[in-house]
Every structure is written in structure tokens, then in C-alpha cells.
């Protein structure tokens, strides 16, 4: 927005611009000042680019087996070495980024959608709806998350898709309780009372007021949740309940190579380091978003 002022001495108009400000713009400015968080964002972008361009930058087909080259150490021909079937580890790690990011992003998206819906219903309407939904959350949280995921996959059958469903289900209470607490604090605010006073329907209040004002904690928790989902997917893959051969899932690669830790440590190091770096990147980004978007963290 520009403000027009008149310079009395020179008689010329002087235009000064007011900086456009907003909560999202301010949050981005605060986020950019956090160097560690920016490192996390750059790492995530790098992993996304690798996942998208994996067919172009992978030197070999991740399924191609060459038994004569099995368990070869890193070299110019195979930068990450080969596994027990002679498959190029670099190619499998690059393709594995696709699976880990896909499972992490879509499982968290499913958890957010269901958790947000149930949390809004429980927090806004209360009474018996809140009681039923809260008890369901308590039951799900009573089980260790990985054990519950194992049970769900055991019922549905081992596969990458079922692992995604299991990870999404076990994380629904996390987002549901977060949104419920936010809604309970929002529905007593004056602007909600004013919206009811002018005759706005509950659906309009939920969509236009409650949901937008609940996005900040959801975004922060969702970013951190992707890191947790990647670890859970790797754990299910390690147990043989996630991606099935020959899919190059990092957890499955660790499981297949655990017997070669001493004789061929590179078969474990590179998938393990990939998991560590990806989870670290999302944790750094999530911490940065929390600091940038939480008004209590601002001076």
C-alpha cells in the first residue's frame, strides 16, 4: 500500500511504501532467520528432487541383479557398493527416497484429515460426541504405536499400502486431540460468539473461523509427524510388514543386510544414514516452523 505525501519545500509528491504484513509472511520472515531450520528445508527439497529424478540420476536399475558382483565395496563403478544380490546400492537408495517420502507424506495427510475432522466435532459439539471420540482416542493411545501398527498390518496383510494405512490410523489421536484442544479454546472467543449472534450456521463457523485458526499447530505437528512416519515405515519394513521385495525401501534394505554388518557394513550404513538425514531434516524444519508460527516464541 502506498501513501502519498506532499513535500512542502520542493513541491514534489513523495511516495513512501508501507510494507505489506500478514501472519504467513511474518512467519516466513522469522523462519528464514533460523539458519538451522533453513538447512532442514534445503535438505528436504534435495530429497524431494532426488525422489522425483531418481529414474534419471540412478546409474542402474534398482532391480537389476548381478551375482558376480555381490557384496562389492564402494568403487567408481558402484559408489555405494552392492548388496548380497549384486544390486547397486546407490540406485536403490535413490529410489528408496520415493517410498519413504511417499509413505511419510500421505500417511500424515490421512492422519491430519481424519484427526482434524474428529477433533473439530469433539471440541465444538461436545457432550456425547466428545465423549465417544475422546474414548476412541484413549483406546488407540493405550497401545504402543508400533505394536498397534504391527497388529493392523498383520490383519490387513503385509504390503506398503497397508503399512501406510496402519501408520495413518495410529497417528489420528495425536492430531485429533491437538485440534480438539484448539477448538475448545477458540469456541469461547468473542468472534465466535459474534458469528453465532448474526445467525451464522455451525458449518460456516467451523469452515470460516475454527478451521483456519487451527491450522498453525496442525502444520507444525504434521511436519514433525512426517519424520515419525518415516521411522515407523522403516520399522515395519525391517520386520517384513511394509514394502515387499524387490521394492527398495530403506527399512527393508536394513533388514536384508543385517547379517552382513561385519563383512559388508556399507549395505547397512547407506540406508541407515539416509533414514537419519531425512528424519533430521523434517525435525529441523518442524522446530523452525514451531518457533516461527508460535506467537509465544516471539520476543
C-alpha positions as a Python dict, from the first residue, in 0.01 Angstrom:
ca = {
    (1, 'X'): (0, 0, 0),
    (2, 'X'): (140, 335, -99),
    (3, 'X'): (89, 655, 96),
    (4, 'X'): (105, 986, -99),
    (5, 'X'): (265, 1278, 83),
    (6, 'X'): (346, 1628, -37),
    (7, 'X'): (692, 1772, 12),
    (8, 'X'): (626, 2136, 103),
    (9, 'X'): (982, 2253, 34),
    (10, 'X'): (1022, 2109, -315),
    (11, 'X'): (657, 2090, -409),
    (12, 'X'): (705, 1733, -532),
    (13, 'X'): (496, 1437, -428),
    (14, 'X'): (680, 1197, -204),
    (15, 'X'): (567, 836, -214),
    (16, 'X'): (651, 602, 68),
    (17, 'X'): (556, 239, 66),
    (18, 'X'): (423, 59, 369),
    (19, 'X'): (544, -294, 397),
    (20, 'X'): (272, -548, 346),
    (21, 'X'): (243, -766, 652),
    (22, 'X'): (46, -1077, 743),
    (23, 'X'): (76, -1380, 971),
    (24, 'X'): (209, -1613, 698),
    (25, 'X'): (451, -1352, 564),
    (26, 'X'): (576, -1276, 914),
    (27, 'X'): (617, -1646, 985),
    (28, 'X'): (823, -1692, 667),
    (29, 'X'): (1044, -1397, 759),
    (30, 'X'): (1101, -1541, 1105),
    (31, 'X'): (1167, -1886, 958),
    (32, 'X'): (1430, -1752, 716),
    (33, 'X'): (1623, -1605, 1006),
    (34, 'X'): (1662, -1952, 1157),
    (35, 'X'): (1967, -2091, 977),
    (36, 'X'): (1929, -2441, 1117),
    (37, 'X'): (1567, -2457, 1004),
    (38, 'X'): (1668, -2337, 657),
    (39, 'X'): (1923, -2618, 642),
    (40, 'X'): (1641, -2862, 717),
    (41, 'X'): (1426, -2710, 441),
    (42, 'X'): (1711, -2731, 190),
    (43, 'X'): (1771, -3095, 281),
    (44, 'X'): (1402, -3175, 234),
    (45, 'X'): (1395, -3004, -106),
    (46, 'X'): (1706, -3202, -201),
    (47, 'X'): (1544, -3531, -102),
    (48, 'X'): (1228, -3441, -296),
    (49, 'X'): (1433, -3360, -606),
    (50, 'X'): (1621, -3690, -569),
    (51, 'X'): (1292, -3881, -535),
    (52, 'X'): (1145, -3715, -847),
    (53, 'X'): (1458, -3753, -1059),
    (54, 'X'): (1555, -4100, -935),
    (55, 'X'): (1491, -4267, -1276),
    (56, 'X'): (1721, -4011, -1440),
    (57, 'X'): (2008, -3997, -1192),
    (58, 'X'): (2019, -4361, -1077),
    (59, 'X'): (2313, -4527, -1254),
    (60, 'X'): (2148, -4871, -1264),
    (61, 'X'): (1809, -5034, -1249),
    (62, 'X'): (1736, -5089, -881),
    (63, 'X'): (1604, -5440, -957),
    (64, 'X'): (1898, -5549, -1175),
    (65, 'X'): (2091, -5839, -1017),
    (66, 'X'): (2449, -5931, -1094),
    (67, 'X'): (2554, -6218, -868),
    (68, 'X'): (2914, -6198, -984),
    (69, 'X'): (2931, -5851, -825),
    (70, 'X'): (2758, -5931, -497),
    (71, 'X'): (2876, -5751, -181),
    (72, 'X'): (3128, -5536, -368),
    (73, 'X'): (3262, -5242, -163),
    (74, 'X'): (3211, -4883, -281),
    (75, 'X'): (3401, -4808, -602),
    (76, 'X'): (3374, -4587, -910),
    (77, 'X'): (3151, -4849, -1072),
    (78, 'X'): (2924, -4868, -767),
    (79, 'X'): (2962, -4561, -547),
    (80, 'X'): (2766, -4715, -257),
    (81, 'X'): (2876, -5072, -328),
    (82, 'X'): (2641, -5363, -398),
    (83, 'X'): (2414, -5581, -184),
    (84, 'X'): (2403, -5960, -147),
    (85, 'X'): (2227, -5996, -485),
    (86, 'X'): (2470, -5771, -671),
    (87, 'X'): (2223, -5481, -695),
    (88, 'X'): (2362, -5127, -700),
    (89, 'X'): (2304, -4971, -356),
    (90, 'X'): (2315, -4612, -481),
    (91, 'X'): (2029, -4677, -722),
    (92, 'X'): (1826, -4849, -452),
    (93, 'X'): (1886, -4570, -202),
    (94, 'X'): (1778, -4309, -458),
    (95, 'X'): (1459, -4496, -539),
    (96, 'X'): (1405, -4560, -168),
    (97, 'X'): (1366, -4185, -114),
    (98, 'X'): (1048, -4205, -321),
    (99, 'X'): (895, -4470, -98),
    (100, 'X'): (990, -4309, 233),
    (101, 'X'): (870, -3960, 136),
    (102, 'X'): (553, -4100, -19),
    (103, 'X'): (463, -4305, 289),
    (104, 'X'): (556, -4024, 527),
    (105, 'X'): (362, -3752, 344),
    (106, 'X'): (44, -3944, 262),
    (107, 'X'): (15, -4124, 596),
    (108, 'X'): (43, -3791, 777),
    (109, 'X'): (-205, -3632, 536),
    (110, 'X'): (-455, -3908, 613),
    (111, 'X'): (-397, -3868, 987),
    (112, 'X'): (-445, -3491, 964),
    (113, 'X'): (-770, -3517, 767),
    (114, 'X'): (-931, -3772, 998),
    (115, 'X'): (-782, -3627, 1317),
    (116, 'X'): (-889, -3273, 1229),
    (117, 'X'): (-1243, -3381, 1144),
    (118, 'X'): (-1286, -3582, 1464),
    (119, 'X'): (-1113, -3317, 1678),
    (120, 'X'): (-1336, -3039, 1546),
    (121, 'X'): (-1652, -3244, 1605),
    (122, 'X'): (-1544, -3339, 1957),
    (123, 'X'): (-1433, -2992, 2058),
    (124, 'X'): (-1714, -2789, 1903),
    (125, 'X'): (-2020, -3003, 1973),
    (126, 'X'): (-1903, -3163, 2298),
    (127, 'X'): (-2134, -3380, 2510),
    (128, 'X'): (-2179, -3740, 2394),
    (129, 'X'): (-1994, -3679, 2065),
    (130, 'X'): (-1690, -3558, 2255),
    (131, 'X'): (-1715, -3848, 2499),
    (132, 'X'): (-1725, -4116, 2227),
    (133, 'X'): (-1446, -3965, 2016),
    (134, 'X'): (-1223, -3899, 2319),
    (135, 'X'): (-1266, -4257, 2442),
    (136, 'X'): (-1169, -4390, 2098),
    (137, 'X'): (-858, -4173, 2109),
    (138, 'X'): (-776, -4301, 2459),
    (139, 'X'): (-809, -4663, 2345),
    (140, 'X'): (-576, -4607, 2048),
    (141, 'X'): (-324, -4425, 2265),
    (142, 'X'): (-329, -4706, 2522),
    (143, 'X'): (-133, -4929, 2283),
    (144, 'X'): (232, -4870, 2191),
    (145, 'X'): (214, -4718, 1844),
    (146, 'X'): (448, -4963, 1670),
    (147, 'X'): (268, -5264, 1823),
    (148, 'X'): (-67, -5129, 1708),
    (149, 'X'): (75, -5073, 1359),
    (150, 'X'): (207, -5430, 1353),
    (151, 'X'): (-135, -5561, 1456),
    (152, 'X'): (-313, -5360, 1185),
    (153, 'X'): (-72, -5475, 913),
    (154, 'X'): (-97, -5834, 1037),
    (155, 'X'): (-475, -5816, 992),
    (156, 'X'): (-466, -5639, 654),
    (157, 'X'): (-165, -5826, 518),
    (158, 'X'): (197, -5715, 471),
    (159, 'X'): (232, -5453, 197),
    (160, 'X'): (347, -5095, 158),
    (161, 'X'): (-9, -4969, 114),
    (162, 'X'): (-132, -5143, 429),
    (163, 'X'): (168, -5008, 618),
    (164, 'X'): (63, -4660, 508),
    (165, 'X'): (-290, -4722, 637),
    (166, 'X'): (-157, -4851, 969),
    (167, 'X'): (71, -4550, 1020),
    (168, 'X'): (-214, -4313, 937),
    (169, 'X'): (-452, -4483, 1183),
    (170, 'X'): (-215, -4491, 1480),
    (171, 'X'): (-140, -4117, 1445),
    (172, 'X'): (-502, -3998, 1421),
    (173, 'X'): (-535, -3942, 1800),
    (174, 'X'): (-230, -3713, 1801),
    (175, 'X'): (-389, -3466, 1561),
    (176, 'X'): (-741, -3521, 1694),
    (177, 'X'): (-651, -3426, 2050),
    (178, 'X'): (-443, -3132, 1929),
    (179, 'X'): (-732, -2993, 1724),
    (180, 'X'): (-987, -3065, 1998),
    (181, 'X'): (-787, -2860, 2249),
    (182, 'X'): (-755, -2577, 1999),
    (183, 'X'): (-1129, -2577, 1924),
    (184, 'X'): (-1218, -2575, 2294),
    (185, 'X'): (-1016, -2256, 2337),
    (186, 'X'): (-1150, -2095, 2019),
    (187, 'X'): (-1522, -2153, 2058),
    (188, 'X'): (-1537, -1928, 2365),
    (189, 'X'): (-1371, -1638, 2180),
    (190, 'X'): (-1569, -1321, 2111),
    (191, 'X'): (-1555, -1353, 1732),
    (192, 'X'): (-1720, -1695, 1753),
    (193, 'X'): (-1991, -1551, 1978),
    (194, 'X'): (-2041, -1267, 1729),
    (195, 'X'): (-2069, -1515, 1443),
    (196, 'X'): (-2341, -1703, 1628),
    (197, 'X'): (-2518, -1375, 1712),
    (198, 'X'): (-2552, -1277, 1345),
    (199, 'X'): (-2704, -1615, 1267),
    (200, 'X'): (-2409, -1793, 1105),
    (201, 'X'): (-2460, -2168, 1084),
    (202, 'X'): (-2233, -2409, 1266),
    (203, 'X'): (-2089, -2536, 937),
    (204, 'X'): (-1995, -2182, 837),
    (205, 'X'): (-1834, -2114, 1176),
    (206, 'X'): (-1631, -2434, 1154),
    (207, 'X'): (-1511, -2373, 797),
    (208, 'X'): (-1457, -1996, 807),
    (209, 'X'): (-1337, -1943, 1165),
    (210, 'X'): (-1248, -2259, 1357),
    (211, 'X'): (-1051, -2445, 1090),
    (212, 'X'): (-834, -2152, 967),
    (213, 'X'): (-740, -2063, 1325),
    (214, 'X'): (-641, -2424, 1395),
    (215, 'X'): (-400, -2460, 1104),
    (216, 'X'): (-84, -2342, 1278),
    (217, 'X'): (-46, -2629, 1528),
    (218, 'X'): (-159, -2878, 1262),
    (219, 'X'): (112, -2767, 1018),
    (220, 'X'): (384, -2778, 1283),
    (221, 'X'): (280, -3118, 1417),
    (222, 'X'): (233, -3252, 1064),
    (223, 'X'): (590, -3161, 968),
    (224, 'X'): (728, -3334, 1276),
    (225, 'X'): (487, -3622, 1215),
    (226, 'X'): (637, -3697, 874),
    (227, 'X'): (969, -3774, 1044),
    (228, 'X'): (793, -4011, 1285),
    (229, 'X'): (602, -4176, 999),
    (230, 'X'): (925, -4239, 806),
    (231, 'X'): (1074, -4413, 1110),
    (232, 'X'): (758, -4620, 1160),
    (233, 'X'): (755, -4720, 792),
    (234, 'X'): (1120, -4823, 818),
    (235, 'X'): (1042, -5026, 1131),
    (236, 'X'): (757, -5209, 957),
    (237, 'X'): (979, -5267, 655),
    (238, 'X'): (1255, -5402, 879),
    (239, 'X'): (1006, -5652, 1023),
    (240, 'X'): (895, -5756, 676),
    (241, 'X'): (549, -5599, 715),
    (242, 'X'): (600, -5299, 487),
    (243, 'X'): (730, -5283, 132),
    (244, 'X'): (789, -5624, -21),
    (245, 'X'): (1081, -5730, -244),
    (246, 'X'): (1212, -5604, -476),
    (247, 'X'): (1091, -5260, -361),
    (248, 'X'): (1394, -5057, -242),
    (249, 'X'): (1251, -4945, 93),
    (250, 'X'): (1520, -4831, 336),
    (251, 'X'): (1391, -5030, 634),
    (252, 'X'): (1367, -5347, 424),
    (253, 'X'): (1720, -5286, 295),
    (254, 'X'): (1843, -5272, 655),
    (255, 'X'): (1663, -5596, 735),
    (256, 'X'): (1810, -5776, 434),
    (257, 'X'): (2162, -5656, 518),
    (258, 'X'): (2175, -5704, 893),
    (259, 'X'): (2364, -6032, 857),
    (260, 'X'): (2638, -5852, 664),
    (261, 'X'): (2707, -5577, 920),
    (262, 'X'): (3061, -5702, 983),
    (263, 'X'): (3153, -5836, 639),
    (264, 'X'): (2984, -5567, 426),
    (265, 'X'): (2896, -5270, 650),
    (266, 'X'): (2820, -5040, 355),
    (267, 'X'): (2498, -5236, 292),
    (268, 'X'): (2369, -5107, 628),
    (269, 'X'): (2541, -4769, 653),
    (270, 'X'): (2395, -4600, 345),
    (271, 'X'): (2026, -4690, 400),
    (272, 'X'): (2063, -4610, 771),
    (273, 'X'): (2225, -4273, 704),
    (274, 'X'): (1950, -4193, 451),
    (275, 'X'): (1682, -4255, 714),
    (276, 'X'): (1874, -4048, 968),
    (277, 'X'): (1922, -3749, 736),
    (278, 'X'): (1561, -3747, 619),
    (279, 'X'): (1423, -3763, 972),
    (280, 'X'): (1672, -3498, 1086),
    (281, 'X'): (1567, -3266, 804),
    (282, 'X'): (1197, -3285, 893),
    (283, 'X'): (1272, -3240, 1263),
    (284, 'X'): (1480, -2929, 1193),
    (285, 'X'): (1208, -2789, 968),
    (286, 'X'): (935, -2869, 1223),
    (287, 'X'): (1125, -2700, 1505),
    (288, 'X'): (1179, -2395, 1285),
    (289, 'X'): (809, -2377, 1195),
    (290, 'X'): (714, -2404, 1560),
    (291, 'X'): (944, -2117, 1654),
    (292, 'X'): (824, -1904, 1361),
    (293, 'X'): (450, -1966, 1391),
    (294, 'X'): (403, -1984, 1768),
    (295, 'X'): (346, -1629, 1899),
    (296, 'X'): (472, -1735, 2243),
    (297, 'X'): (818, -1795, 2091),
    (298, 'X'): (843, -1441, 1956),
    (299, 'X'): (1010, -1168, 2154),
}
